[in-house]
Amino acid sequence: MTSLDDLPIRDDLRGMSPYGAPQAHVRVELNVNENTHPVPQAVVDDILERVQGALTSINRYPDREFVSLRDALANYLGHGLTRENVWAANGSNEVIQHMLQAFGGPGRSVLAFPPTYSMHKIIAAGSGTTWLTAERGPDFAITPEIAVAAIELQSPDMVFLCTPNNPTGTSVSNETIAAAYAATTGMVFVDEAYAEFSPQGSETALDLLAGRPRLVVSRTMSKAFAFAGARVGYLAADPAVIDALRLVRLPYHLSALTQAAAEGALAHASEMLAMVDDIKIQRDLLVSELATLGYTPYPSDANFVLFGNVANPQRVFDELLAQGIIIRDVGIPHHLRVTAGTERETTEFLTALAALNGAKNANGTQT
Ligand SMILES: *Cc1c(COP(=O)(O)O)cnc(C)c1O
């Protein structure tokens, strides 16, 4: 049988593994930080109508500039942004790829602060960008001093900051982002995929965009917006950055169906986001209950919780999966990550975990 190694593949891709979050379809799926609440039927109906409208002209290429979607995204973001500041693609993963194609690539580097979103490294590798890393401080924090010292030491062409950070839930302050920006002549990319789950009134890097043309803030409709299957991510930046991204995107990269569906979802933003408050309640419950069970959960501004003090993560993962509950082993020793789901899902997870714990205490074996 032919294996990958038999092919004339790029040397820098040899030995790499693809993104591999298990995609088991089970009763309680709390592994990839989706919004587990379904889209309300009235919104589904409106999106269907819009998609049907788009189908009547599907023989033609879609609007290459997706102007009306960019208007809707700018309107959603506020902050005085207009369509000239906004870019979108098939998931923020593609937005990140566009950024790396335009500002990274062979001979260039990106600095990140692991543990962070695993796709950042994978997309960097795909674009041939060198991946540099720096350590976080206690509790996964990135202080201005940590960011500036790492940038001065490594002189990266791009800096990636993720806030709230996946998989830790830790936020990065605007003070740190501004300090990182001032310390580099490269691009600073802030991944705010989970921004809507932050406490009411939290700062966002959108507040820093004015006067900082090398700063980019990305968002996604995959998480809070309950729209992961549609594949829509976007960013806000100086119009010159958008011009740079036009050089690397494929023409017509956003299908007419995607544009129509996303505009429909944005037209119902308040209904789509109605469940965010419930999810935040479940997240906070996870933090307090996991602590009660003897684990060490980290405070989270996102829709998931990372928890440590897990003696055997593989065993906990397997035993939960056997009961139809999937969570995530993100590769940090003695840690697991769980998404905040509906009240029923979150309770089911906590009850199952408590039962595993009880079994452990009863027979003295480690969980
Ligand atoms: C889930 C996630 C994304 C979303 O990716 P999409 O391609 O928009 O689905 C982006 N960044 C981070 C940090 C994430 O956790």
Coordinates of N, CA, C and O in Angstrom, one line a residue, residues 148-231:
V148 N 6.1 41.3 25.6 CA 7.1 42.2 25.0 C 8.5 41.5 25.0 O 9.3 41.5 24.0
A149 N 8.8 40.8 26.1 CA 10.1 40.1 26.2 C 10.2 39.0 25.1 O 11.3 38.9 24.5
A150 N 9.1 38.3 24.9 CA 9.2 37.2 23.9 C 9.3 37.8 22.5 O 10.1 37.3 21.6
I151 N 8.7 38.9 22.2 CA 8.7 39.6 20.9 C 10.1 40.1 20.7 O 10.7 40.0 19.6
E152 N 10.7 40.8 21.7 CA 12.0 41.3 21.6 C 13.1 40.2 21.4 O 14.0 40.4 20.6
L153 N 12.9 39.1 22.0 CA 13.8 38.0 21.9 C 13.8 37.3 20.6 O 14.8 37.0 20.0
Q154 N 12.6 37.2 20.0 CA 12.4 36.3 18.8 C 12.1 37.1 17.5 O 12.1 36.5 16.5
S155 N 11.8 38.3 17.6 CA 11.5 39.2 16.4 C 10.6 38.5 15.4 O 11.0 38.3 14.2
P156 N 9.5 38.1 15.8 CA 8.6 37.4 14.8 C 8.0 38.3 13.8 O 7.9 39.5 14.0
D157 N 7.6 37.8 12.6 CA 6.9 38.6 11.6 C 5.4 38.8 12.0 O 4.8 39.7 11.5
M158 N 4.9 37.8 12.7 CA 3.5 37.9 13.2 C 3.4 37.4 14.6 O 4.2 36.6 15.0
V159 N 2.4 38.0 15.4 CA 2.2 37.5 16.7 C 0.7 37.1 16.8 O -0.2 37.8 16.3
F160 N 0.5 35.9 17.3 CA -0.9 35.4 17.5 C -1.3 35.4 19.0 O -0.5 34.9 19.8
L161 N -2.4 36.1 19.3 CA -2.9 36.1 20.6 C -4.3 35.6 20.6 O -5.1 36.0 19.7
C162 N -4.7 34.7 21.5 CA -6.1 34.2 21.5 C -6.8 34.6 22.8 O -6.3 34.2 23.8
T163 N -7.9 35.3 22.7 CA -8.5 35.8 23.9 C -10.1 35.8 23.7 O -10.5 36.4 22.8
P164 N -10.8 35.1 24.6 CA -10.4 34.2 25.6 C -9.6 33.0 24.9 O -10.0 32.6 23.8
N165 N -8.6 32.5 25.6 CA -7.8 31.5 24.9 C -8.4 30.1 24.9 O -8.9 29.7 26.0
N166 N -8.3 29.4 23.8 CA -8.7 28.0 23.7 C -7.3 27.2 23.9 O -6.4 27.5 23.1
P167 N -7.2 26.3 24.8 CA -8.2 25.6 25.6 C -8.2 26.0 27.1 O -8.8 25.3 27.9
T168 N -7.6 27.2 27.4 CA -7.5 27.5 28.8 C -8.7 28.4 29.3 O -8.9 28.4 30.6
G169 N -9.3 29.2 28.5 CA -10.4 30.1 28.9 C -9.8 31.4 29.3 O -10.6 32.3 29.7
T170 N -8.5 31.6 29.3 CA -7.9 32.8 29.9 C -8.0 34.0 28.9 O -7.8 33.8 27.7
S171 N -8.3 35.1 29.4 CA -8.4 36.3 28.6 C -7.0 37.0 28.6 O -6.2 36.9 29.5
V172 N -6.7 37.7 27.5 CA -5.5 38.6 27.3 C -6.0 40.0 27.4 O -7.0 40.4 26.7
S173 N -5.4 40.8 28.2 CA -5.9 42.2 28.4 C -5.5 43.1 27.2 O -4.5 42.8 26.5
N174 N -6.3 44.1 27.0 CA -5.9 45.1 25.9 C -4.6 45.7 26.2 O -3.9 46.1 25.3
E175 N -4.2 45.8 27.5 CA -2.9 46.4 27.8 C -1.8 45.5 27.2 O -0.8 46.0 26.7
T176 N -2.0 44.2 27.4 CA -1.0 43.3 26.8 C -1.0 43.4 25.3 O 0.1 43.4 24.6
I177 N -2.1 43.4 24.7 CA -2.2 43.5 23.2 C -1.6 44.7 22.7 O -0.8 44.7 21.7
A178 N -1.9 45.9 23.3 CA -1.3 47.1 22.9 C 0.3 47.1 23.1 O 1.0 47.6 22.2
A179 N 0.7 46.5 24.2 CA 2.2 46.4 24.4 C 2.8 45.5 23.4 O 3.9 45.9 22.8
A180 N 2.2 44.4 23.0 CA 2.7 43.5 22.0 C 2.8 44.3 20.6 O 3.8 44.2 19.9
Y181 N 1.7 45.1 20.3 CA 1.7 45.8 19.1 C 2.9 46.8 19.0 O 3.5 46.9 18.0
A182 N 3.1 47.5 20.1 CA 4.1 48.5 20.2 C 5.5 47.9 20.1 O 6.5 48.6 19.7
A183 N 5.6 46.6 20.5 CA 7.0 46.0 20.5 C 7.4 45.3 19.2 O 8.5 44.9 19.0
T184 N 6.4 45.3 18.2 CA 6.8 44.6 16.9 C 6.5 45.5 15.7 O 5.6 46.5 15.9
T185 N 7.1 45.3 14.6 CA 6.8 45.9 13.4 C 6.0 45.0 12.5 O 5.6 45.3 11.4
G186 N 5.7 43.8 13.1 CA 4.9 42.8 12.4 C 3.4 42.9 12.6 O 2.9 43.8 13.3
M187 N 2.7 41.9 12.1 CA 1.2 41.9 12.3 C 0.9 41.3 13.6 O 1.5 40.3 14.1
V188 N -0.1 41.8 14.3 CA -0.6 41.2 15.6 C -2.0 40.8 15.3 O -2.9 41.5 15.0
F189 N -2.2 39.4 15.4 CA -3.5 38.8 15.1 C -4.2 38.3 16.4 O -3.6 37.5 17.1
V190 N -5.3 38.9 16.7 CA -6.0 38.5 17.9 C -7.3 37.7 17.6 O -8.2 38.1 16.9
D191 N -7.2 36.4 18.0 CA -8.3 35.5 17.8 C -9.4 35.6 18.9 O -9.1 35.1 20.0
E192 N -10.5 36.2 18.6 CA -11.5 36.4 19.6 C -12.7 35.5 19.3 O -13.9 35.9 19.4
A193 N -12.5 34.2 19.0 CA -13.6 33.3 18.6 C -14.6 33.2 19.7 O -15.8 32.9 19.4
Y194 N -14.2 33.4 21.0 CA -15.2 33.2 22.1 C -15.6 34.5 22.7 O -16.1 34.5 23.9
A195 N -15.4 35.7 22.0 CA -15.6 37.0 22.6 C -17.0 37.1 23.3 O -17.2 37.7 24.3
E196 N -18.0 36.6 22.6 CA -19.4 36.8 23.1 C -19.7 36.1 24.5 O -20.7 36.4 25.1
F197 N -18.8 35.2 24.9 CA -19.0 34.5 26.2 C -18.3 35.3 27.3 O -18.4 34.9 28.5
S198 N -17.5 36.3 27.0 CA -16.9 37.1 28.0 C -17.9 37.8 28.9 O -19.0 38.1 28.4
P199 N -17.5 38.2 30.1 CA -18.4 38.9 31.0 C -18.9 40.2 30.3 O -18.2 40.8 29.5
Q200 N -20.2 40.6 30.6 CA -20.8 41.8 30.0 C -19.8 43.0 30.2 O -19.3 43.2 31.3
G201 N -19.6 43.8 29.1 CA -18.8 45.0 29.3 C -17.3 44.7 29.2 O -16.5 45.6 29.5
S202 N -16.9 43.5 28.9 CA -15.4 43.2 28.8 C -14.8 44.0 27.7 O -15.5 44.3 26.7
E203 N -13.5 44.2 27.8 CA -12.8 44.9 26.7 C -12.7 43.9 25.6 O -12.7 42.7 25.7
T204 N -12.5 44.4 24.4 CA -12.2 43.6 23.2 C -11.1 44.4 22.4 O -11.0 45.6 22.5
A205 N -10.4 43.6 21.7 CA -9.3 44.2 20.9 C -9.9 45.1 19.8 O -9.1 45.9 19.2
L206 N -11.2 45.0 19.5 CA -11.8 46.0 18.5 C -11.6 47.4 19.0 O -11.4 48.3 18.2
D207 N -11.5 47.6 20.3 CA -11.3 48.9 20.9 C -10.0 49.5 20.5 O -9.7 50.7 20.7
L208 N -9.0 48.6 20.1 CA -7.7 49.1 19.9 C -7.4 49.3 18.4 O -6.3 49.8 18.0
L209 N -8.4 49.0 17.5 CA -8.1 49.0 16.1 C -7.7 50.4 15.6 O -6.8 50.5 14.7
A210 N -8.4 51.4 16.0 CA -8.1 52.8 15.5 C -6.6 53.2 15.7 O -6.1 53.1 16.8
G211 N -6.0 53.5 14.6 CA -4.6 54.0 14.7 C -3.6 52.8 14.7 O -2.4 53.1 14.9
R212 N -4.1 51.6 14.6 CA -3.2 50.4 14.6 C -3.4 49.6 13.4 O -4.0 48.5 13.4
P213 N -2.8 50.0 12.2 CA -3.1 49.3 11.0 C -2.5 47.8 10.9 O -2.9 47.1 10.0
R214 N -1.6 47.5 11.9 CA -1.1 46.1 11.8 C -1.8 45.2 12.8 O -1.4 44.0 13.0
L215 N -2.9 45.7 13.4 CA -3.7 44.9 14.3 C -4.9 44.3 13.6 O -5.6 45.0 12.8
V216 N -5.2 43.0 13.9 CA -6.3 42.3 13.2 C -7.0 41.5 14.3 O -6.4 40.9 15.1
V217 N -8.4 41.6 14.3 CA -9.2 41.0 15.3 C -10.1 40.0 14.6 O -10.9 40.4 13.7
S218 N -10.0 38.7 14.9 CA -10.9 37.8 14.2 C -12.0 37.2 15.1 O -11.8 37.1 16.3
R219 N -13.1 36.9 14.5 CA -14.3 36.4 15.2 C -14.8 35.2 14.3 O -14.4 35.0 13.2
T220 N -15.8 34.5 14.9 CA -16.4 33.4 14.1 C -17.9 33.3 14.4 O -18.3 33.7 15.5
M221 N -18.6 32.8 13.5 CA -20.0 32.5 13.8 C -20.2 31.0 14.3 O -21.3 30.6 14.5
S222 N -19.1 30.3 14.4 CA -19.1 28.9 14.8 C -19.5 28.6 16.3 O -19.9 27.6 16.6
K223 N -19.2 29.6 17.1 CA -19.3 29.3 18.6 C -20.6 29.9 19.1 O -21.6 29.3 19.1
A224 N -20.5 31.2 19.6 CA -21.7 31.8 20.2 C -22.9 31.8 19.3 O -24.1 31.6 19.7
F225 N -22.7 31.9 18.0 CA -23.7 32.1 17.0 C -24.4 30.8 16.6 O -25.4 30.8 15.8
A226 N -23.9 29.7 17.1 CA -24.6 28.4 16.8 C -24.6 28.1 15.3 O -25.7 27.7 14.7
F227 N -23.5 28.4 14.6 CA -23.5 28.3 13.2 C -22.3 27.6 12.6 O -21.8 27.8 11.5
A228 N -21.8 26.7 13.4 CA -20.5 26.0 13.1 C -20.6 25.3 11.7 O -19.6 25.3 10.9
G229 N -21.7 24.7 11.4 CA -21.9 23.9 10.2 C -21.9 24.8 8.9 O -21.6 24.3 7.8
A230 N -22.1 26.1 9.1 CA -22.2 26.9 7.9 C -20.8 27.4 7.5 O -20.7 27.8 6.3
R231 N -19.8 27.4 8.4 CA -18.5 27.8 8.1 C -18.4 29.3 7.7 O -18.2 29.6 6.5

